[in-house]
PDB file of C-alpha atoms in Angstrom:
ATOM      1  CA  UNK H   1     -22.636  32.923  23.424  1.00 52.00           C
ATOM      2  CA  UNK H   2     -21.788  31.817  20.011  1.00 51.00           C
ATOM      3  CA  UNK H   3     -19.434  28.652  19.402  1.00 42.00           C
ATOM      4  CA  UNK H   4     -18.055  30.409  16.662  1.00 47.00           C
ATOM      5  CA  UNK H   5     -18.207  34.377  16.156  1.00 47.00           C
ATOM      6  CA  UNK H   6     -19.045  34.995  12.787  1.00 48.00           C
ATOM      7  CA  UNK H   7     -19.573  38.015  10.490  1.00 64.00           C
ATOM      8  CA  UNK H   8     -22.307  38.397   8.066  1.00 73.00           C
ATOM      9  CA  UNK H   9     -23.436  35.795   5.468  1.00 70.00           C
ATOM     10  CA  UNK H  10     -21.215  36.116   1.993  1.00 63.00           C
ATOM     11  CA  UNK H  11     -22.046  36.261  -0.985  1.00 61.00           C
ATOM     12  CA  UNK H  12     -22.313  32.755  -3.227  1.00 59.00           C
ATOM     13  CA  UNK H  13     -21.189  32.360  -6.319  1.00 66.00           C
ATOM     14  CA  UNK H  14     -23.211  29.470  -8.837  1.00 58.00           C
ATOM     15  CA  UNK H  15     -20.095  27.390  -8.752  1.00 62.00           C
ATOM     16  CA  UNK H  16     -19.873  27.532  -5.052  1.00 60.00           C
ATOM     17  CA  UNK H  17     -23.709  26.649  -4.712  1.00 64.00           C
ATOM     18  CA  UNK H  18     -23.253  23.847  -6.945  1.00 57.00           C
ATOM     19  CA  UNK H  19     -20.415  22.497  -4.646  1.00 64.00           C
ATOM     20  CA  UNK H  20     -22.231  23.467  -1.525  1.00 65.00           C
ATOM     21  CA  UNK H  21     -25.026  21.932  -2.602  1.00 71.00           C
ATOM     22  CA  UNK H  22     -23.408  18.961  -4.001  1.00 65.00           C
ATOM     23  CA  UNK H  23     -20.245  17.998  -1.514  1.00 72.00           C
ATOM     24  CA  UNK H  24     -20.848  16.914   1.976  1.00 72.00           C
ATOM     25  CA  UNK H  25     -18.554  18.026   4.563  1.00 71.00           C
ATOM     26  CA  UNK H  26     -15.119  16.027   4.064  1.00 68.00           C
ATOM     27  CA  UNK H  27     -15.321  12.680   6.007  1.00 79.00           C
ATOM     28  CA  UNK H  28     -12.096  11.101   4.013  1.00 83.00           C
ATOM     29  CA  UNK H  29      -8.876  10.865   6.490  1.00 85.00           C
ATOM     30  CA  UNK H  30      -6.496  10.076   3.489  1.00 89.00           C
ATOM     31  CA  UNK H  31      -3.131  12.213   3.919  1.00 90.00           C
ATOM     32  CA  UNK H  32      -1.165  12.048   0.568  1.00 93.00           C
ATOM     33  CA  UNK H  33       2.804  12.006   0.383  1.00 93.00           C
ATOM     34  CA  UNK H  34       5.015  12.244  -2.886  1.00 95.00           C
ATOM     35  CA  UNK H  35       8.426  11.028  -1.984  1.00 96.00           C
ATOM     36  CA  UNK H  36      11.212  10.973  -4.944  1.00 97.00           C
ATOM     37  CA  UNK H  37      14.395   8.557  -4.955  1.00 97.00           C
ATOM     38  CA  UNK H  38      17.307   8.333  -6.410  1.00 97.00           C
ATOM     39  CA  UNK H  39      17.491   4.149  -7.837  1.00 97.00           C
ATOM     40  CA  UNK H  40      20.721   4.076  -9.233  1.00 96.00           C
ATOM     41  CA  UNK H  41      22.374   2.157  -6.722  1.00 96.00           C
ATOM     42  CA  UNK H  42      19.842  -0.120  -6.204  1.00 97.00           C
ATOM     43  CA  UNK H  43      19.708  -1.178  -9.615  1.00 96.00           C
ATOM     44  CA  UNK H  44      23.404  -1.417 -10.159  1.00 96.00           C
ATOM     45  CA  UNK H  45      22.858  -3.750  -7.199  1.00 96.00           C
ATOM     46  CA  UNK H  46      20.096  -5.715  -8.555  1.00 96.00           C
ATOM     47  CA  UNK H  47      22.340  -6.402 -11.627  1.00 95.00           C
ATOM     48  CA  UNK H  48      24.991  -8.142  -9.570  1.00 95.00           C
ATOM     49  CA  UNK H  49      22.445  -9.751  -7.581  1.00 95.00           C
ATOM     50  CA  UNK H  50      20.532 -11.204 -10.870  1.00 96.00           C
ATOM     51  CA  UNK H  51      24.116 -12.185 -11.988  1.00 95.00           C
ATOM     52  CA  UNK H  52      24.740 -14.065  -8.624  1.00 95.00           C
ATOM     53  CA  UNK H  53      21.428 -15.978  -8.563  1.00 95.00           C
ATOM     54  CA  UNK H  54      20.819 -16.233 -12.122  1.00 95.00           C
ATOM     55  CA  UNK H  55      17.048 -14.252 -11.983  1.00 95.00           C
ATOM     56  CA  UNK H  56      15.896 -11.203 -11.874  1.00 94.00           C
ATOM     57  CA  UNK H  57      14.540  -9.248  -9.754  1.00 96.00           C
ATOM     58  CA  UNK H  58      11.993  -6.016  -9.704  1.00 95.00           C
ATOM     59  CA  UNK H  59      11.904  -2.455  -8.173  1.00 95.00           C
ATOM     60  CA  UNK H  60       8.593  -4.164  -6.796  1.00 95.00           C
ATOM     61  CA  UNK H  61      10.624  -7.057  -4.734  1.00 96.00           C
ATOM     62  CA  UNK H  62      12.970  -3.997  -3.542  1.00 97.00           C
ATOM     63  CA  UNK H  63       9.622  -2.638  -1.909  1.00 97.00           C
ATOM     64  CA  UNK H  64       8.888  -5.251  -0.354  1.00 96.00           C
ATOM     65  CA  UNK H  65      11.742  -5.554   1.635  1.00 97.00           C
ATOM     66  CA  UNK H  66      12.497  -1.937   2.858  1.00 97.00           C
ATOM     67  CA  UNK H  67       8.421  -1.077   3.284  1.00 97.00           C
ATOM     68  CA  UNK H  68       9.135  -4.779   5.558  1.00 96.00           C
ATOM     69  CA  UNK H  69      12.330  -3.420   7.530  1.00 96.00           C
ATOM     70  CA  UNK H  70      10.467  -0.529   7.837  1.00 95.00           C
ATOM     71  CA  UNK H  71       7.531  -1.390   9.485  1.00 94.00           C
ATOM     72  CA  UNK H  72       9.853  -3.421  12.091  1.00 95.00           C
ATOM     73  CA  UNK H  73      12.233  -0.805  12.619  1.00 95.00           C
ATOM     74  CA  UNK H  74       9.285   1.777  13.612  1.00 94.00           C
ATOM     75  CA  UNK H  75       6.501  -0.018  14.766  1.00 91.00           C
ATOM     76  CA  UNK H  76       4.471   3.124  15.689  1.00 89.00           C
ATOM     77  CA  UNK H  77       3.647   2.614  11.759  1.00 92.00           C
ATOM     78  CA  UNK H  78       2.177  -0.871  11.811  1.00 90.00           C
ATOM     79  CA  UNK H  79      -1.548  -0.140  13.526  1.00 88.00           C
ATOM     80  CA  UNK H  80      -4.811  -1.142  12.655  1.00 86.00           C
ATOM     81  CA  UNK H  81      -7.711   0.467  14.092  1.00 83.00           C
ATOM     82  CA  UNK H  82     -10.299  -1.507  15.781  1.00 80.00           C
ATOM     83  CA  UNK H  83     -13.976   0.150  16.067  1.00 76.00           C
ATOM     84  CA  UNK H  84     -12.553   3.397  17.854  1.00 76.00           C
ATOM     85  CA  UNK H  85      -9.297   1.442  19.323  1.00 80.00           C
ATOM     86  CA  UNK H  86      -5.620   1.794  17.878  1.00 84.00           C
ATOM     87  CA  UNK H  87      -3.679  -1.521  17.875  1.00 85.00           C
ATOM     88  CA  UNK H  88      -0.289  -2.235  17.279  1.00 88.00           C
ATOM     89  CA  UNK H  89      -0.027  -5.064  14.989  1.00 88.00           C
ATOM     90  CA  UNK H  90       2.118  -8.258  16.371  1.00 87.00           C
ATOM     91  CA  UNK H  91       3.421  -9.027  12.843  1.00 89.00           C
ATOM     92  CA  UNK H  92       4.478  -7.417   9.639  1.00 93.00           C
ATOM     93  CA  UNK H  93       2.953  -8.500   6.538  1.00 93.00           C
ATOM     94  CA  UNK H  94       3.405  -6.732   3.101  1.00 96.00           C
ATOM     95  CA  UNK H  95       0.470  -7.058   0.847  1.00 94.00           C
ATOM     96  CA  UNK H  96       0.913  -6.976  -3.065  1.00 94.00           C
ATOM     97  CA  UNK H  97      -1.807  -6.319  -5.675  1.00 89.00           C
ATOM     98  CA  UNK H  98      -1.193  -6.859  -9.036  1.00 83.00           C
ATOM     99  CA  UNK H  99      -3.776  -7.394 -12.459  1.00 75.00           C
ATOM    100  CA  UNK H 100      -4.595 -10.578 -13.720  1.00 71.00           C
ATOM    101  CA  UNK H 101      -6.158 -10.847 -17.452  1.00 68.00           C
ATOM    102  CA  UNK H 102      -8.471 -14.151 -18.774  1.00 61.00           C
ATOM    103  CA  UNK H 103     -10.853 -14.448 -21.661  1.00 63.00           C
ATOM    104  CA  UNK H 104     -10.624 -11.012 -22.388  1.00 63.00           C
ATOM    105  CA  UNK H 105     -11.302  -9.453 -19.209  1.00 65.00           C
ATOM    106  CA  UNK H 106      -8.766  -7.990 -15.978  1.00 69.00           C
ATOM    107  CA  UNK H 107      -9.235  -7.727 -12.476  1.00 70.00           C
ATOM    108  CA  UNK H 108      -7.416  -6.826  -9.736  1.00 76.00           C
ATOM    109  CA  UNK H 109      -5.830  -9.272  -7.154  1.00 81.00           C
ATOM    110  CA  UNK H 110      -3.372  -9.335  -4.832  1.00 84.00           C
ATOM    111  CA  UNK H 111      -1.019 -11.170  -2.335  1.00 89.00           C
ATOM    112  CA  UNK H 112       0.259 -11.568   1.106  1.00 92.00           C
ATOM    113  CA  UNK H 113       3.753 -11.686   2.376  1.00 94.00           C
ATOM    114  CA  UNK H 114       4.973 -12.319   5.824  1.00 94.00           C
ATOM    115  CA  UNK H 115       7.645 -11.010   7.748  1.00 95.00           C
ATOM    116  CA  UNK H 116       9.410  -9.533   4.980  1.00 96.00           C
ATOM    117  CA  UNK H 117      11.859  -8.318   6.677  1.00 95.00           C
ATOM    118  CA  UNK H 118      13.327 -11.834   7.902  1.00 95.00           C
ATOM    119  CA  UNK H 119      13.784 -13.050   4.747  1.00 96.00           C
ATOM    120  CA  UNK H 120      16.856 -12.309   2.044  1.00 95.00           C
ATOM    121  CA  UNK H 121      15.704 -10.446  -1.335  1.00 96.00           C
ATOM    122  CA  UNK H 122      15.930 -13.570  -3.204  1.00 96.00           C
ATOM    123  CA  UNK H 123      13.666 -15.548  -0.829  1.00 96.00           C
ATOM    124  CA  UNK H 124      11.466 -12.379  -1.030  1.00 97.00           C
ATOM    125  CA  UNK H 125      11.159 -12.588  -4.453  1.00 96.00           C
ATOM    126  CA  UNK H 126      10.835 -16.171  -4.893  1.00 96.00           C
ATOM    127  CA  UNK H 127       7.648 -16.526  -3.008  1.00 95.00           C
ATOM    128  CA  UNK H 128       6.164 -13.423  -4.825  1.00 95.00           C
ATOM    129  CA  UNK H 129       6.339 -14.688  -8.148  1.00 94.00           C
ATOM    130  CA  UNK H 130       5.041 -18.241  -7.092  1.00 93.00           C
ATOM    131  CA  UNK H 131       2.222 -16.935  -5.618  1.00 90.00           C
ATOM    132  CA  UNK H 132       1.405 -14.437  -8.571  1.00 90.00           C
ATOM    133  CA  UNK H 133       1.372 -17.498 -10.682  1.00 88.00           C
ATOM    134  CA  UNK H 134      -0.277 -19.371  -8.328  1.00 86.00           C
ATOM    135  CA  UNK H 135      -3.488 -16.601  -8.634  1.00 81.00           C
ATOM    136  CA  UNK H 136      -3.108 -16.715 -12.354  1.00 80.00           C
ATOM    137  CA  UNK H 137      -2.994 -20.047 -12.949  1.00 79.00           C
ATOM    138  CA  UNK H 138      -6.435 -20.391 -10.658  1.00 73.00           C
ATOM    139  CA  UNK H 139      -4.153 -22.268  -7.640  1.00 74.00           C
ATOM    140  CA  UNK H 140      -4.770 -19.792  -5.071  1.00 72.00           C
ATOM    141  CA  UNK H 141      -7.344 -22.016  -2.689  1.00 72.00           C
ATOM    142  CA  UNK H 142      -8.316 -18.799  -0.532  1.00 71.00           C
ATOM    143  CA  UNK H 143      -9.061 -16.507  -3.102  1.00 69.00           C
ATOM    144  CA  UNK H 144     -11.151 -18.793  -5.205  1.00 70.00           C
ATOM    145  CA  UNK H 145     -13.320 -19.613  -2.382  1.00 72.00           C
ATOM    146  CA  UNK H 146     -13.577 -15.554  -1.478  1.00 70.00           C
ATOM    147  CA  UNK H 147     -14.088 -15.369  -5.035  1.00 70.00           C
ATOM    148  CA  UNK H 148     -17.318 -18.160  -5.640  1.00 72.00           C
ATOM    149  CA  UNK H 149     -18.272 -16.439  -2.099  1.00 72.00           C
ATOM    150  CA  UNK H 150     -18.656 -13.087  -2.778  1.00 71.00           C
ATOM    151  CA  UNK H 151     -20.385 -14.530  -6.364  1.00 71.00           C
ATOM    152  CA  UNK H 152     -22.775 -15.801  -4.572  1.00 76.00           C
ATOM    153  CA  UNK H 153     -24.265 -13.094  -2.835  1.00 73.00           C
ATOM    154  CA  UNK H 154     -26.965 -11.003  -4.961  1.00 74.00           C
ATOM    155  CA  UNK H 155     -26.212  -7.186  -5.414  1.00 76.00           C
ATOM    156  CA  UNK H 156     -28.671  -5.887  -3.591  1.00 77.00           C
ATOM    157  CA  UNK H 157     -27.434  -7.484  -0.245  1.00 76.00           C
ATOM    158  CA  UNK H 158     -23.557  -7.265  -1.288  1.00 78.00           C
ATOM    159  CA  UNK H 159     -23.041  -4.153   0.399  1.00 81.00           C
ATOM    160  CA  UNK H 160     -25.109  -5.036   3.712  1.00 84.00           C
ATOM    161  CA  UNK H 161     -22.747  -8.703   3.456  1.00 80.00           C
ATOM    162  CA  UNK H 162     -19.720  -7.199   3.565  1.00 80.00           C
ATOM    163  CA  UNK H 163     -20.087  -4.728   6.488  1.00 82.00           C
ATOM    164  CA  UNK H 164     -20.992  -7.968   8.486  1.00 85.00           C
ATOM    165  CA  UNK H 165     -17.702  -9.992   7.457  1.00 80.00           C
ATOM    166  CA  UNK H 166     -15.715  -6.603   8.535  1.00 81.00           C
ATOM    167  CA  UNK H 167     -17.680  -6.166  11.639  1.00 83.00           C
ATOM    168  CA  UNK H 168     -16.718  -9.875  12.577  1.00 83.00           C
ATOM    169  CA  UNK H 169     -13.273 -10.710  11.428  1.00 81.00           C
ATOM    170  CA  UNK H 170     -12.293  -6.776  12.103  1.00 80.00           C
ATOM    171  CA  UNK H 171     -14.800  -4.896  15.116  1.00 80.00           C
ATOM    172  CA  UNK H 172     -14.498  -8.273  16.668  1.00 81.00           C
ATOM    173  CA  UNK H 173     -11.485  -9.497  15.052  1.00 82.00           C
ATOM    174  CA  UNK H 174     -13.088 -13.411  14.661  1.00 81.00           C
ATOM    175  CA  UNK H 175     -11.208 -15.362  11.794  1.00 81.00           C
ATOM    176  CA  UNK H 176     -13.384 -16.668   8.963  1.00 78.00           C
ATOM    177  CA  UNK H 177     -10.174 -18.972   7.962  1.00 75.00           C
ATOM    178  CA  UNK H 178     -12.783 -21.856   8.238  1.00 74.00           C
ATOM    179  CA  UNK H 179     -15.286 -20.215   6.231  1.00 68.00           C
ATOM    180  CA  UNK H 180     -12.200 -20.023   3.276  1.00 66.00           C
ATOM    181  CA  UNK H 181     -11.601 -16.269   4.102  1.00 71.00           C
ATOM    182  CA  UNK H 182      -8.062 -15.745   4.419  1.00 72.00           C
ATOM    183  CA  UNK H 183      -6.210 -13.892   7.489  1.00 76.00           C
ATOM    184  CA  UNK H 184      -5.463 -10.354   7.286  1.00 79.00           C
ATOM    185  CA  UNK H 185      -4.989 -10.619   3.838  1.00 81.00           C
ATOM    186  CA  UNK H 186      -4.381  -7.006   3.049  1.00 86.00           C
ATOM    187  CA  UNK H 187      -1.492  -7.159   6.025  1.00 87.00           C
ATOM    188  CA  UNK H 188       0.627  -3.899   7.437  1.00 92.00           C
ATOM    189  CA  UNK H 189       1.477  -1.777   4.305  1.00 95.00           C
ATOM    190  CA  UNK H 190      -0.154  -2.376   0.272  1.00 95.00           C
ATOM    191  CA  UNK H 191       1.925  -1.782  -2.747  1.00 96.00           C
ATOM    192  CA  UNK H 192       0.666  -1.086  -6.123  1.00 94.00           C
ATOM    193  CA  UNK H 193       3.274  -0.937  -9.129  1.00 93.00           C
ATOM    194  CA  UNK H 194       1.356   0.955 -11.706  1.00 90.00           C
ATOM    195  CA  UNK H 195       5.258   2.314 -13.639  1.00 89.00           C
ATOM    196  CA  UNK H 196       4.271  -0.735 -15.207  1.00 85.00           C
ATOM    197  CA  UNK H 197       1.596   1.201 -17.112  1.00 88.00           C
ATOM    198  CA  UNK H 198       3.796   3.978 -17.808  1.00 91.00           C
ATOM    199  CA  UNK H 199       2.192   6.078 -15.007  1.00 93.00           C
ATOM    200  CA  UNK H 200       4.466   8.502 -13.347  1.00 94.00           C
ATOM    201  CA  UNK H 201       2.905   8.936  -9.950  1.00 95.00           C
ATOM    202  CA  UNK H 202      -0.444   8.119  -8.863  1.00 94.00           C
ATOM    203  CA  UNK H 203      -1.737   8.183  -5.400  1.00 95.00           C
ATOM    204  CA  UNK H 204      -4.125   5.340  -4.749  1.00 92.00           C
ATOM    205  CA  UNK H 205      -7.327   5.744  -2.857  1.00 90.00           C
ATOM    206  CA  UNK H 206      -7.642   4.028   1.055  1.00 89.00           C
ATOM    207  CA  UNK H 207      -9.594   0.724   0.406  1.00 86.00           C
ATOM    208  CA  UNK H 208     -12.036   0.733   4.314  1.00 83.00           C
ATOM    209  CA  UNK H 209     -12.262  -3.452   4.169  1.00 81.00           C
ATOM    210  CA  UNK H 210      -8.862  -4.146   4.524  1.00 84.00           C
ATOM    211  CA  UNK H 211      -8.226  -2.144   7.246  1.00 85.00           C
ATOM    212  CA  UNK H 212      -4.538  -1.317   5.807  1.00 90.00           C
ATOM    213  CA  UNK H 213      -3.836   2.440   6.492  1.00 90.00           C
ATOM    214  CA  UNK H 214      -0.426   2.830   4.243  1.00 94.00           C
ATOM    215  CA  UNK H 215      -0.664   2.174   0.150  1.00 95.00           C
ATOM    216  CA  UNK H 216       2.166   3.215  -1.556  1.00 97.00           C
ATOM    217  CA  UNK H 217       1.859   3.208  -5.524  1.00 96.00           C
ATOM    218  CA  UNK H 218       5.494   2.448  -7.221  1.00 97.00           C
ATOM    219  CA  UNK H 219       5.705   5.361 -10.457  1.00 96.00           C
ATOM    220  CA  UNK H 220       7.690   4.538 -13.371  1.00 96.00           C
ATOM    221  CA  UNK H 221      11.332   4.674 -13.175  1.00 96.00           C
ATOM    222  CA  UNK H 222      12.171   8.089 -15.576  1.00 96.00           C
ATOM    223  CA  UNK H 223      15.656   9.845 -16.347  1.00 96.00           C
ATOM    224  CA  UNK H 224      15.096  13.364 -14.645  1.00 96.00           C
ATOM    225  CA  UNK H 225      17.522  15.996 -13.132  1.00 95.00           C
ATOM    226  CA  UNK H 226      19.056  15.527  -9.456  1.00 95.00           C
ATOM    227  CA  UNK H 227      21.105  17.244  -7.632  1.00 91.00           C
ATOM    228  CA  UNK H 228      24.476  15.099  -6.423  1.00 89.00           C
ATOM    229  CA  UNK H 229      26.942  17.120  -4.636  1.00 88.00           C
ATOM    230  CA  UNK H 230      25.764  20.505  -5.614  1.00 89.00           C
ATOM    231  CA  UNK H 231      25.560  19.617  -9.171  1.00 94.00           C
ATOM    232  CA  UNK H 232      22.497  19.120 -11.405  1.00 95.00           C
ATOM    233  CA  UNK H 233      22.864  15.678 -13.281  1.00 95.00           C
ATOM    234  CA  UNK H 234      20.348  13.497 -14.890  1.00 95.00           C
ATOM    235  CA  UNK H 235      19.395  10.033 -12.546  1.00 96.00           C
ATOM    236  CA  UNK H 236      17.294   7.489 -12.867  1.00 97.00           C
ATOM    237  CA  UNK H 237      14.379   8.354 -10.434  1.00 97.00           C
ATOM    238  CA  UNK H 238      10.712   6.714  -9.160  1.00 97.00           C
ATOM    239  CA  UNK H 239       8.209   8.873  -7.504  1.00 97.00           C
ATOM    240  CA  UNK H 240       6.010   7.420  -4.190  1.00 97.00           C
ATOM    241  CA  UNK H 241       2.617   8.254  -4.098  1.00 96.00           C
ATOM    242  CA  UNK H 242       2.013   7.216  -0.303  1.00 96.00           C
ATOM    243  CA  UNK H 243      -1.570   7.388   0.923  1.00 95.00           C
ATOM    244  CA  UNK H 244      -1.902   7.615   5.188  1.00 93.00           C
ATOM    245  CA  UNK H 245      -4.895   7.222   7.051  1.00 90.00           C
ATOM    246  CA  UNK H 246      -4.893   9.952   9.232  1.00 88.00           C
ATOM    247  CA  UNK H 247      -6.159   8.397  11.982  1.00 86.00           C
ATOM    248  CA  UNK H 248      -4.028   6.513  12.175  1.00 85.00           C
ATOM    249  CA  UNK H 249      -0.563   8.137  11.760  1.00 84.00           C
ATOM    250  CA  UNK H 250       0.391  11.541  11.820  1.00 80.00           C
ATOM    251  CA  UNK H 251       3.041  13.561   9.635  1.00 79.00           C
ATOM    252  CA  UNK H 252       5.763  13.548  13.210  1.00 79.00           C
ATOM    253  CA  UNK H 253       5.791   9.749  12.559  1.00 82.00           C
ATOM    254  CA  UNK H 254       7.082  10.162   9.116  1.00 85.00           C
ATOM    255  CA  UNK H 255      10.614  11.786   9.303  1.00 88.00           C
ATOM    256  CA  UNK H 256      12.351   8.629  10.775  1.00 92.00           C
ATOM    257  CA  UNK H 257      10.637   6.191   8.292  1.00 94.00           C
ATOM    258  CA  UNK H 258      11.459   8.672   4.929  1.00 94.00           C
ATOM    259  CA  UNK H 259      15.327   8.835   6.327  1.00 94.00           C
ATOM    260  CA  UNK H 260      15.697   5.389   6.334  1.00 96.00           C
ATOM    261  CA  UNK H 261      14.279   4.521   2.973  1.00 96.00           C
ATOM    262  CA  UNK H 262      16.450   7.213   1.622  1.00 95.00           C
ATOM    263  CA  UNK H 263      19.278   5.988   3.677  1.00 96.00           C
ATOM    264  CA  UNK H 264      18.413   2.396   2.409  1.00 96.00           C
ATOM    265  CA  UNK H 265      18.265   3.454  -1.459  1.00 96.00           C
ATOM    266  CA  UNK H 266      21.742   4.817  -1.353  1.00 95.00           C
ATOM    267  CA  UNK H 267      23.403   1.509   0.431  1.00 95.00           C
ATOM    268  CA  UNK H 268      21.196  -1.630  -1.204  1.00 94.00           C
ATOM    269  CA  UNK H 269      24.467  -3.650  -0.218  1.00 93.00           C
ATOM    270  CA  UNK H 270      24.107  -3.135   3.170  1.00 93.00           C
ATOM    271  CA  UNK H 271      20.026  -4.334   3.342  1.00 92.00           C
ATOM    272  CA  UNK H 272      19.663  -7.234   0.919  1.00 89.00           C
TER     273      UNK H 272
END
C-alpha cells in the first residue's frame, strides 16, 4: 500500500526543473508576521518624558521595554531549544544590534539588556546608549575578546569552530565566560531598527548561533491612513517585521502577546 496515493507524473515546465533541480526541500522554520501600530501616543509621551528628564529617547528604547514586559507577562514566548528539548528561559533579556562604522568600513554589533521589564524607560535607555558607546569607542571587554577570537581562527576551520562553541555553551549549555565569551548574549527576543535607513519593513532572517527564536525589525515611522473611530485619518505609523521560529512557537501563542502591545501603544502612560 502506498504512503501517499498519487496520480500520474505531470508535466514539468523548464522553470520548474530549474527550481526542482536547484531548491532542496524547505528545511527553514522561520514564520514571518507584519504587525502595524498606531505611535502617536507614544510619542506625544516620549515628548513629555524627554521634557521631564531632559534627554531623549527612541522608538528603539520603547521596544525594549514592551518586547521586555512582554516576554514576562507570557512566558510561553521566552524558550530556547536545546538539541531536541524546549526550555523555558529563567530570565528575560532583550538583545539590541545596531552598526558601528571605523576607517571606512561597518559591521554589525549588538547588545544585551537584562530584565527589561524591571527597569523604568529612562533607566532602560540609559544603559543602552552607554553600552552602544561603550562598543564604539572599543570598551566593550567581551566583544573584543570574541572579536581577536574568532580572528584568530583560519577560514577553513571557522565553520567546523563554531558548531563546537554552540554544541558546548548551547547542546550542553557550558559557559565559555572564562574563555571571554559572553553569556547568552543574543538573550530572549533581538531587535533591529533599520527605519533608521529609511526602510519601511523588512523581515530579518533567524541567525541558528544565538539560539534567539523572535527578531523583530523596527520600520520607519511614515504618515499613512488609519482608521480611528470609523473614520479614515492620516497617523503616524511603524510596521513590525517579526520573524518566529516555528519550532518553537506557534501562531495560538500570538493573539495574547499582539493585544497587549497594541493595548500598550495606545496607553504609554500607564507602562513607562
Amino acid at each position: 500500500m502506498k504512503h501517499i496515493p498519487t496520480g500520474r507524473p505531470l508535466y514539468s515546465g523548464f522553470f520548474s526543473k530549474l527550481a526542482i533541480g536547484t531548491w532542496r526541500r524547505p528545511r527553514d522554520p522561520s514564520t514571518y508576521l507584519q504587525l502595524d501600530l498606531d505611535v502617536e501616543p507614544v510619542l506625544a509621551y516620549l515628548k513629555v518624558l524627554s521634557a521631564r528628564h531632559q534627554r531623549s529617547f527612541s522608538i528603539t528604547h520603547v521596544f525594549g521595554k514592551v518586547l521586555g514586559l512582554c516576554m514576562a507577562r507570557y512566558p510561553e514566548l521566552n524558550l530556547i531549544l536545546r538539541g531536541t528539548t524546549l526550555r523555558r528561559r529563567q530570565g528575560v533579556s532583550v538583545f539590541f544590534s545596531d552598526l558601528t562604522r571605523a576607517k571606512g568600513r561597518s559591521d554589525l554589533f549588538g547588545i544585551s539588556i537584562s530584565d527589561p521589564e524591571k527597569k523604568t524607560l529612562l533607566a532602560l535607555a540609559d544603559e543602552h546608549d552607554e553600552k552602544v558607546r561603550a562598543i564604539r569607542c572599543g570598551h566593550d571587554e567581551e566583544l573584543t575578546r570574541a572579536h581577536r577570537m574568532l580572528a584568530c581562527l583560519p577560514s577553513l576551520f571557522r565553520k567546523s569552530a563554531l558548531a563546537c562553541l554552540e554544541w558546548v555553551m548551547y547542546r550542553c549549555n557550558i559557559s565559555l565566560n572564562n574563555l571571554g565569551l559572553p553569556r547568552d548574549r543574543f538573550g530572549s527576543v533581538m531587535i533591529t531598527s533599520l527605519g533608521a535607513f529609511g526602510m519601511p519593513l523588512v523581515f530579518p532572517p533567524l541567525f541558528p548561533f544565538s539560539r534567539c527564536g523572535i527578531i523583530v525589525s523596527i520600520g520607519k515611522i511614515e504618515l499613512r491612513p488609519w482608521i480611528v473611530s470609523g473614520r479614515v485619518v492620516p497617523r503616524k505609523l511603524v510596521s513590525l517585521g517579526i520573524t518566529v521560529d516555528h519550532r518553537l512557537l506557534h501562531g495560538a501563542y500570538g493573539a495574547k502577546p499582539i493585544r497587549f502591545i497594541k493595548h500598550v501603544f495606545k496607553n504609554p502612560s500607564l507602562y513607562f
